[in-house]
Amino acid sequence: MSRGKQRKKKNKVYQKRNRMVLFAFILVILLVYIIIQKREDTSYATTTSASIGDIIDVIENEEADVSTYIVYGTHLNLEGSLDITNPEIENAQIVAKKESGEEVSVDTTYEYENGKLSFSTLDKINTGLDLESLDVDNYYMLLKITSSNGQTKYYSLSNDTEYTEDIDYYTLTRNNSNNKIIISFLKQNSVSALALNITKVHKLPDNVYDVVIDPGHGGNDTGAISGKYQEDEIVLENSLELKKKLESLGLKVLITRDGTETDEYDTYNIYDEDGRVTMANESGAKILVSLHMNSNESDLVHGGVEVYAATNMDLSLAKSFANNIVKEANTSYSKMENDKVEDGVYVRTMKVNRNSSTFKGYKGIYDEVPYLFIIREIGGIATGAYVNGSNASYGENIYRNSNVGVEGYLIELGYMNVNSDLRNVLNKGNSYVKAITDSINSYYHIK
Ligand SMILES: [Zn+2]
């Protein structure tokens, strides 16, 4: 054998060994990958509830009573009280505290009177503890009181409400993944706590959605009509496009009707099993956007966009909708002054001219309750949902007492009876849809 041949043979042996090393290497990588996948899968399957023992060290003996706790949209809020004598309070906060000690705090509005400290984070229903911003971990909700000498004390929270079931909250889908947050009151060794147990999941349950789109009217209800154009058809087309756009961000979207609804479908079915209110209430979604075309104010020649939101809201997202639509679709803010909060943003309540205490046969409706049912009846107790079956023609919203609500917005894209406005929506529907999509994307930090 010549040296050349030997080298060739050696090379072949090397090549074979190299291939085997490469193969083994790939095998190891594959195994590691499988193990990691398995681990991620089981990490949420074998969720362990946190034990209160971990926080006992930091809490006082007294407990604060929670009289209300509400998840509206993406935020958790609560109200309650603590029996305490002569506190010198500098600040009272609700904190979500990790076992590691790290905490997220929310300021409360509080009041001290006759040995009782009352506190609330419900100043605005869609701010408070942002459930989207929490880490995968266990948190405890505590009342934190800072006294004027700088000393801090923590009090655990006990459940003084009629709500006893856990709330399963799923964060919005980002990068194909969600966090599941189990919100529950625990009691161990006579210590109470409101705990948040957060794990990662890779798919929302089948019946849980991120966003609900509600194309206004439908079935035998055409909405406003202008010549050959119908409101229900225009908003359906734009709603279907909006669904596509939001899905392209990775969001899971439920639409309340898709154009296949029959003539049986009308505004009085809204609380039926397949009615728009029931669908929204059962969706687990964080936000609902209802699209409409305007028509009421026949004396208006100007037209323009109107975005409606609930009472006691932070209106950043409503403003963003209005501003983006005006910019993208080259339209204008509506000039209508009734119920206007600022340019393009409206809050319509029962207060104005509606004899609200006996509105449509319902008794005891307070003035600040939102007037528009699609905003009010999907928010549960956060928005004062009240439809209880006592008005036979309206049916019953079985979720009216829910402490979990969907954050609702109704957008009047433009006026059917203002020709330039109608043309703009017909010709530039995509720009309206893009504007709404952009607002949701940036407000919720989706992508
Ligand atoms: Zn309408």
Coordinates of C-alpha atoms and ligand atoms in Angstrom, one line a residue:
M1 CA 0.0 0.0 0.0
S2 CA 1.5 3.3 -1.0
R3 CA 1.5 6.2 1.5
G4 CA -1.1 8.0 -0.7
K5 CA -3.5 5.1 -0.4
Q6 CA -2.9 4.8 3.4
R7 CA -3.7 8.5 3.8
K8 CA -6.9 8.0 1.7
K9 CA -7.9 5.1 3.9
K10 CA -7.2 7.1 7.0
N11 CA -9.2 10.0 5.6
K12 CA -12.1 7.6 5.1
V13 CA -11.9 6.4 8.7
Y14 CA -11.8 10.1 9.8
Q15 CA -14.7 10.9 7.7
K16 CA -16.7 8.0 9.1
R17 CA -15.8 9.0 12.6
N18 CA -16.6 12.6 11.9
R19 CA -20.0 11.5 10.6
M20 CA -20.6 9.4 13.7
V21 CA -19.6 12.3 16.0
L22 CA -21.9 14.6 14.1
F23 CA -24.7 12.0 14.3
A24 CA -24.2 11.6 18.1
F25 CA -24.1 15.4 18.4
I26 CA -27.4 15.8 16.6
L27 CA -28.9 13.0 18.7
V28 CA -27.9 14.7 21.9
I29 CA -29.3 18.0 20.7
L30 CA -32.5 16.3 19.8
L31 CA -32.8 14.6 23.2
V32 CA -32.1 17.9 25.0
Y33 CA -34.8 19.6 22.9
I34 CA -37.3 16.8 23.6
I35 CA -36.5 17.0 27.4
I36 CA -37.0 20.8 27.4
Q37 CA -40.3 20.5 25.5
K38 CA -41.5 17.9 27.9
R39 CA -40.5 20.1 30.9
E40 CA -42.3 23.1 29.5
D41 CA -45.4 21.0 28.9
T42 CA -45.5 19.6 32.4
S43 CA -44.6 22.9 34.0
Y44 CA -48.2 24.0 33.7
A45 CA -49.8 20.6 33.9
T46 CA -48.4 20.1 37.4
T47 CA -49.2 23.5 38.8
T48 CA -48.6 23.6 42.5
S49 CA -50.6 26.1 44.5
A50 CA -48.4 28.4 46.5
S51 CA -48.5 27.9 50.3
I52 CA -49.3 30.8 52.5
G53 CA -46.5 29.8 54.8
D54 CA -44.1 31.6 52.6
I55 CA -45.6 35.0 53.3
I56 CA -46.4 34.6 57.0
D57 CA -43.1 36.2 58.0
V58 CA -44.0 39.6 56.5
I59 CA -47.7 39.9 57.4
E60 CA -49.4 41.4 60.4
N61 CA -51.8 39.3 62.5
E62 CA -54.8 41.4 61.4
E63 CA -56.3 40.8 58.0
A64 CA -58.0 43.2 55.7
D65 CA -61.5 42.3 54.3
V66 CA -62.0 42.5 50.6
S67 CA -65.6 43.5 49.8
T68 CA -65.2 43.6 46.0
Y69 CA -62.6 42.2 43.5
I70 CA -63.0 42.6 39.8
V71 CA -61.1 41.7 36.7
Y72 CA -62.1 44.1 33.9
G73 CA -60.2 43.8 30.7
T74 CA -56.6 43.2 31.6
H75 CA -56.6 44.6 35.2
L76 CA -57.4 43.4 38.6
N77 CA -58.9 45.8 41.2
L78 CA -60.3 45.5 44.6
E79 CA -61.9 47.4 47.5
G80 CA -62.0 46.6 51.1
S81 CA -61.3 47.7 54.7
L82 CA -59.1 47.1 57.7
D83 CA -59.9 47.6 61.3
I84 CA -57.0 49.6 62.8
T85 CA -56.6 52.1 65.5
N86 CA -55.0 55.5 65.1
P87 CA -52.8 54.8 62.1
E88 CA -50.5 57.5 60.9
I89 CA -50.9 56.7 57.3
E90 CA -48.6 58.2 54.7
N91 CA -49.8 55.8 51.9
A92 CA -51.9 52.7 51.5
Q93 CA -51.2 50.5 48.5
I94 CA -52.2 47.1 47.2
V95 CA -49.2 45.1 46.3
A96 CA -48.6 41.9 44.4
K97 CA -45.7 40.4 46.2
K98 CA -43.5 37.5 45.1
E99 CA -42.1 35.0 47.5
S100 CA -38.7 36.4 46.6
G101 CA -39.9 39.7 48.1
E102 CA -40.2 41.6 44.8
E103 CA -43.4 43.5 44.5
V104 CA -45.7 45.4 42.1
S105 CA -47.7 48.2 43.8
V106 CA -50.9 49.9 43.0
D107 CA -52.0 53.1 44.8
T108 CA -55.4 53.1 46.5
T109 CA -57.8 55.9 47.3
Y110 CA -58.3 55.5 51.1
E111 CA -60.1 57.0 54.0
Y112 CA -59.8 56.5 57.7
E113 CA -62.8 56.9 60.0
N114 CA -63.8 55.5 63.4
G115 CA -61.2 52.7 63.5
K116 CA -61.7 51.6 60.0
L117 CA -59.5 52.1 57.0
S118 CA -61.4 51.8 53.7
F119 CA -59.3 51.4 50.5
S120 CA -60.0 51.0 46.8
T121 CA -58.1 50.7 43.6
L122 CA -61.3 51.0 41.5
D123 CA -61.0 54.7 40.7
K124 CA -60.8 53.7 37.0
I125 CA -62.0 50.3 36.1
N126 CA -59.4 49.5 33.5
T127 CA -56.3 50.5 35.4
G128 CA -55.0 48.9 38.6
L129 CA -52.9 45.7 38.7
D130 CA -52.0 44.9 35.1
L131 CA -52.2 41.2 34.9
E132 CA -50.4 41.2 31.5
S133 CA -47.2 42.5 33.1
L134 CA -46.7 39.9 35.8
D135 CA -43.9 37.2 35.7
V136 CA -44.4 33.5 35.7
D137 CA -44.3 33.1 39.5
N138 CA -46.5 33.1 42.6
Y139 CA -47.8 36.4 44.0
Y140 CA -49.8 37.4 47.0
M141 CA -52.0 40.4 47.1
L142 CA -51.4 42.4 50.2
L143 CA -52.4 45.7 51.7
K144 CA -49.3 47.7 52.3
I145 CA -49.5 50.6 54.7
T146 CA -46.7 53.1 55.0
S147 CA -46.8 55.2 58.1
S148 CA -45.6 58.8 58.4
N149 CA -42.3 57.6 60.1
G150 CA -41.6 55.5 57.0
Q151 CA -42.4 52.1 58.6
T152 CA -44.3 49.7 56.3
K153 CA -46.7 47.0 57.3
Y154 CA -48.3 44.3 55.2
Y155 CA -51.8 42.8 55.8
S156 CA -53.1 39.7 54.0
L157 CA -56.5 39.8 52.4
S158 CA -59.6 37.7 53.3
N159 CA -62.6 37.2 51.1
D160 CA -65.7 39.1 52.3
T161 CA -67.5 38.9 48.9
E162 CA -70.1 36.6 47.4
Y163 CA -67.5 35.4 44.9
T164 CA -65.8 32.2 46.0
E165 CA -64.7 30.5 42.7
D166 CA -61.2 30.9 41.4
I167 CA -60.8 33.2 38.3
D168 CA -58.8 31.7 35.5
Y169 CA -57.3 34.5 33.6
Y170 CA -55.3 34.1 30.3
T171 CA -53.0 36.8 29.2
L172 CA -53.3 38.0 25.6
T173 CA -51.5 35.9 23.0
R174 CA -48.0 37.1 22.3
N175 CA -45.5 35.0 20.3
N176 CA -47.9 32.1 20.4
S177 CA -47.9 31.9 24.1
N178 CA -50.0 33.0 27.1
N179 CA -49.7 33.0 30.8
K180 CA -52.5 31.4 32.9
I181 CA -53.2 33.2 36.1
I182 CA -55.3 31.5 38.7
I183 CA -56.7 34.1 41.1
S184 CA -57.9 32.6 44.3
F185 CA -58.4 33.2 47.9
L186 CA -56.6 30.6 50.0
K187 CA -56.9 29.8 53.7
Q188 CA -54.3 27.8 55.5
N189 CA -53.8 27.5 59.3
S190 CA -56.3 30.3 59.8
V191 CA -54.4 32.7 57.6
S192 CA -56.2 34.0 54.5
A193 CA -54.6 35.3 51.3
L194 CA -55.4 36.4 47.8
A195 CA -53.0 34.5 45.6
L196 CA -52.0 34.7 41.9
N197 CA -50.5 31.5 40.6
I198 CA -49.0 32.2 37.1
T199 CA -47.8 29.5 34.7
K200 CA -47.0 29.5 31.0
V201 CA -49.3 27.8 28.5
H202 CA -48.7 27.3 24.8
K203 CA -52.3 27.3 23.6
L204 CA -55.5 29.0 24.9
P205 CA -58.3 26.7 25.8
D206 CA -60.7 26.2 22.9
N207 CA -63.4 28.5 24.5
V208 CA -61.0 31.3 25.4
Y209 CA -60.2 34.2 23.0
D210 CA -58.1 37.4 23.1
V211 CA -60.5 39.8 21.3
V212 CA -64.1 39.9 20.3
I213 CA -65.3 41.8 17.2
D214 CA -68.9 42.7 17.1
P215 CA -70.2 43.9 13.7
G216 CA -73.3 46.0 14.7
H217 CA -76.9 44.9 13.8
G218 CA -77.4 42.0 11.4
G219 CA -80.2 39.5 10.6
N220 CA -83.4 41.4 10.2
D221 CA -81.8 44.6 11.7
T222 CA -80.1 46.5 8.9
G223 CA -79.1 49.4 11.1
A224 CA -79.0 52.7 9.2
I225 CA -79.7 52.8 5.5
S226 CA -78.5 55.3 2.9
G227 CA -79.6 54.6 -0.7
K228 CA -78.5 51.1 -1.5
Y229 CA -76.1 50.9 1.4
Q230 CA -76.9 49.2 4.7
E231 CA -75.0 49.7 8.0
D232 CA -75.0 46.0 8.9
E233 CA -73.3 45.1 5.6
I234 CA -70.7 47.9 5.7
V235 CA -69.6 47.1 9.3
L236 CA -69.6 43.3 8.6
E237 CA -67.1 43.7 5.8
N238 CA -64.8 45.9 7.9
S239 CA -65.2 43.5 10.9
L240 CA -64.1 40.5 8.8
E241 CA -61.1 42.5 7.6
L242 CA -60.3 43.5 11.2
K243 CA -60.5 39.9 12.3
K244 CA -57.9 39.0 9.6
K245 CA -55.6 41.8 10.6
L246 CA -55.8 41.0 14.3
E247 CA -55.2 37.3 13.6
S248 CA -52.1 38.2 11.6
L249 CA -50.7 39.7 14.9
G250 CA -51.2 36.2 16.4
L251 CA -54.4 37.1 18.3
K252 CA -57.3 34.7 18.7
V253 CA -60.4 36.5 17.6
L254 CA -64.1 35.7 18.1
I255 CA -66.6 37.5 15.8
T256 CA -70.2 37.7 17.1
R257 CA -71.8 37.3 13.6
D258 CA -70.3 36.5 10.2
G259 CA -73.1 37.3 7.8
T260 CA -74.6 33.7 7.9
E261 CA -77.1 34.7 10.5
T262 CA -80.8 34.3 9.5
D263 CA -83.6 36.8 9.7
E264 CA -84.4 35.3 13.2
Y265 CA -81.4 37.2 14.4
D266 CA -82.4 40.6 15.8
T267 CA -81.5 43.0 18.5
Y268 CA -83.8 41.2 21.0
N269 CA -81.7 38.0 20.8
I270 CA -78.7 39.7 22.3
Y271 CA -78.9 37.7 25.5
D272 CA -79.7 34.4 23.9
E273 CA -77.1 31.6 24.0
D274 CA -75.8 32.7 20.6
G275 CA -76.5 36.4 21.2
R276 CA -73.7 38.9 21.0
V277 CA -73.7 39.7 24.7
T278 CA -73.6 36.1 25.8
M279 CA -70.9 35.2 23.3
A280 CA -68.7 38.1 24.6
N281 CA -69.3 37.2 28.2
E282 CA -68.3 33.6 27.6
S283 CA -65.3 34.4 25.5
G284 CA -62.7 35.1 28.1
A285 CA -61.6 37.9 25.9
K286 CA -60.0 41.1 27.3
I287 CA -61.5 43.5 24.8
L288 CA -64.5 43.9 22.5
V289 CA -64.7 46.2 19.6
S290 CA -68.1 46.9 18.1
L291 CA -68.2 48.5 14.7
H292 CA -71.1 50.8 13.6
M293 CA -72.1 53.5 11.2
N294 CA -73.7 56.6 12.6
S295 CA -77.0 58.2 11.5
N296 CA -78.9 59.7 14.4
E297 CA -78.0 63.3 14.2
S298 CA -79.5 64.1 10.8
D299 CA -78.7 67.8 11.1
L300 CA -75.0 67.0 11.0
V301 CA -73.3 67.7 7.7
H302 CA -69.8 67.3 9.0
G303 CA -69.7 63.6 9.9
G304 CA -66.6 62.0 11.5
V305 CA -65.5 59.3 13.9
E306 CA -66.9 58.7 17.4
V307 CA -65.4 56.2 19.8
Y308 CA -67.6 55.2 22.8
A309 CA -66.2 53.8 26.1
A310 CA -67.6 52.9 29.5
T311 CA -67.8 55.2 32.5
N312 CA -64.8 55.6 34.9
M313 CA -62.3 54.5 32.3
D314 CA -58.8 55.4 31.5
L315 CA -59.4 56.5 27.9
S316 CA -56.0 56.1 26.4
L317 CA -57.1 53.3 24.1
A318 CA -60.3 55.1 23.1
K319 CA -58.2 58.2 22.2
S320 CA -55.7 56.0 20.3
F321 CA -58.6 54.6 18.2
A322 CA -60.0 58.0 17.4
N323 CA -56.6 59.6 16.7
N324 CA -55.3 56.7 14.5
I325 CA -58.6 56.6 12.5
V326 CA -58.5 60.3 11.8
K327 CA -54.9 60.1 10.7
E328 CA -55.0 56.8 8.7
A329 CA -58.4 57.2 7.0
N330 CA -58.0 61.0 6.5
T331 CA -61.3 61.6 8.2
S332 CA -62.2 64.0 11.1
Y333 CA -63.4 63.9 14.6
S334 CA -67.2 64.1 14.9
K335 CA -68.4 67.6 15.7
M336 CA -71.2 66.2 17.9
E337 CA -71.0 67.7 21.4
N338 CA -73.4 65.4 23.3
D339 CA -71.5 63.0 25.6
K340 CA -68.2 64.2 24.2
V341 CA -65.2 63.8 26.5
E342 CA -62.6 65.0 24.1
D343 CA -62.0 64.9 20.3
G344 CA -63.5 61.7 19.0
V345 CA -64.0 60.2 22.4
Y346 CA -67.5 59.8 24.0
V347 CA -68.9 58.4 27.2
R348 CA -72.7 58.1 27.1
T349 CA -74.4 57.4 30.4
M350 CA -78.0 57.0 31.6
K351 CA -77.8 60.4 33.2
V352 CA -78.9 62.7 30.3
N353 CA -82.6 62.9 29.6
R354 CA -83.3 59.2 30.0
N355 CA -85.2 59.1 33.2
S356 CA -82.7 56.4 34.1
S357 CA -84.2 55.2 37.4
T358 CA -87.0 53.5 35.4
F359 CA -85.3 53.1 32.0
K360 CA -87.2 50.7 29.8
G361 CA -88.9 49.1 32.8
Y362 CA -85.7 48.5 34.7
K363 CA -85.6 50.0 38.2
G364 CA -82.8 51.5 40.2
I365 CA -80.3 52.1 37.3
Y366 CA -77.8 54.6 38.5
D367 CA -76.9 57.6 36.3
E368 CA -73.3 56.8 35.6
V369 CA -74.1 53.4 34.0
P370 CA -73.1 53.2 30.4
Y371 CA -76.0 53.7 28.0
L372 CA -74.8 51.4 25.2
F373 CA -75.6 47.8 26.1
I374 CA -72.7 46.3 24.2
I375 CA -70.3 48.2 26.5
R376 CA -72.4 47.9 29.7
E377 CA -73.6 44.3 29.6
I378 CA -70.3 42.6 28.8
G379 CA -68.5 44.3 31.8
G380 CA -70.5 42.6 34.6
I381 CA -70.4 44.5 37.9
A382 CA -67.6 46.7 36.6
T383 CA -69.9 48.5 34.2
G384 CA -73.2 48.1 36.1
A385 CA -74.7 45.4 33.8
Y386 CA -78.4 45.2 34.8
V387 CA -80.5 43.3 32.3
N388 CA -82.2 40.8 34.6
G389 CA -85.2 39.4 32.6
S390 CA -87.7 41.7 34.3
N391 CA -88.3 43.4 30.9
A392 CA -89.7 40.5 28.9
S393 CA -88.7 41.8 25.5
Y394 CA -85.1 42.0 26.4
G395 CA -84.4 38.7 28.0
E396 CA -81.8 38.2 30.7
N397 CA -78.0 38.7 30.9
I398 CA -77.0 35.8 33.1
Y399 CA -73.5 37.4 33.5
R400 CA -74.8 40.7 34.9
N401 CA -73.3 39.8 38.3
S402 CA -70.0 38.6 37.0
N403 CA -66.8 40.0 38.6
V404 CA -65.0 39.3 35.3
G405 CA -65.8 41.6 32.4
V406 CA -64.7 42.4 28.8
E407 CA -63.5 45.9 28.2
G408 CA -65.8 47.3 25.5
Y409 CA -65.5 49.9 22.8
L410 CA -68.1 51.0 20.2
I411 CA -66.7 52.8 17.2
E412 CA -69.0 54.8 14.9
L413 CA -66.7 54.8 11.8
G414 CA -68.7 57.6 10.1
Y415 CA -72.1 58.9 9.2
M416 CA -74.3 57.0 6.7
N417 CA -76.2 60.2 6.0
V418 CA -73.2 62.4 5.3
N419 CA -72.2 61.5 1.8
S420 CA -68.5 62.3 2.0
D421 CA -68.3 60.3 5.2
L422 CA -70.0 57.3 3.7
R423 CA -67.8 57.4 0.6
N424 CA -64.7 57.5 2.8
V425 CA -65.7 54.4 4.7
L426 CA -66.7 52.6 1.5
N427 CA -63.5 53.5 -0.3
K428 CA -61.0 53.4 2.6
G429 CA -62.3 50.7 4.9
N430 CA -58.9 49.2 5.1
S431 CA -57.4 52.4 6.5
Y432 CA -60.0 52.3 9.3
V433 CA -59.2 48.7 10.0
K434 CA -55.5 49.3 10.0
A435 CA -55.9 52.2 12.5
I436 CA -57.9 50.0 14.9
T437 CA -55.4 47.2 14.6
D438 CA -52.4 49.5 15.2
S439 CA -54.1 50.9 18.3
I440 CA -54.7 47.4 19.8
N441 CA -51.2 46.3 18.9
S442 CA -49.4 49.2 20.6
Y443 CA -51.7 49.6 23.6
Y444 CA -51.4 45.9 24.5
H445 CA -47.8 45.5 23.3
I446 CA -48.7 42.5 21.2
K447 CA -45.8 42.6 18.7
Ligands
ZN1 ZN -75.4 51.0 14.6

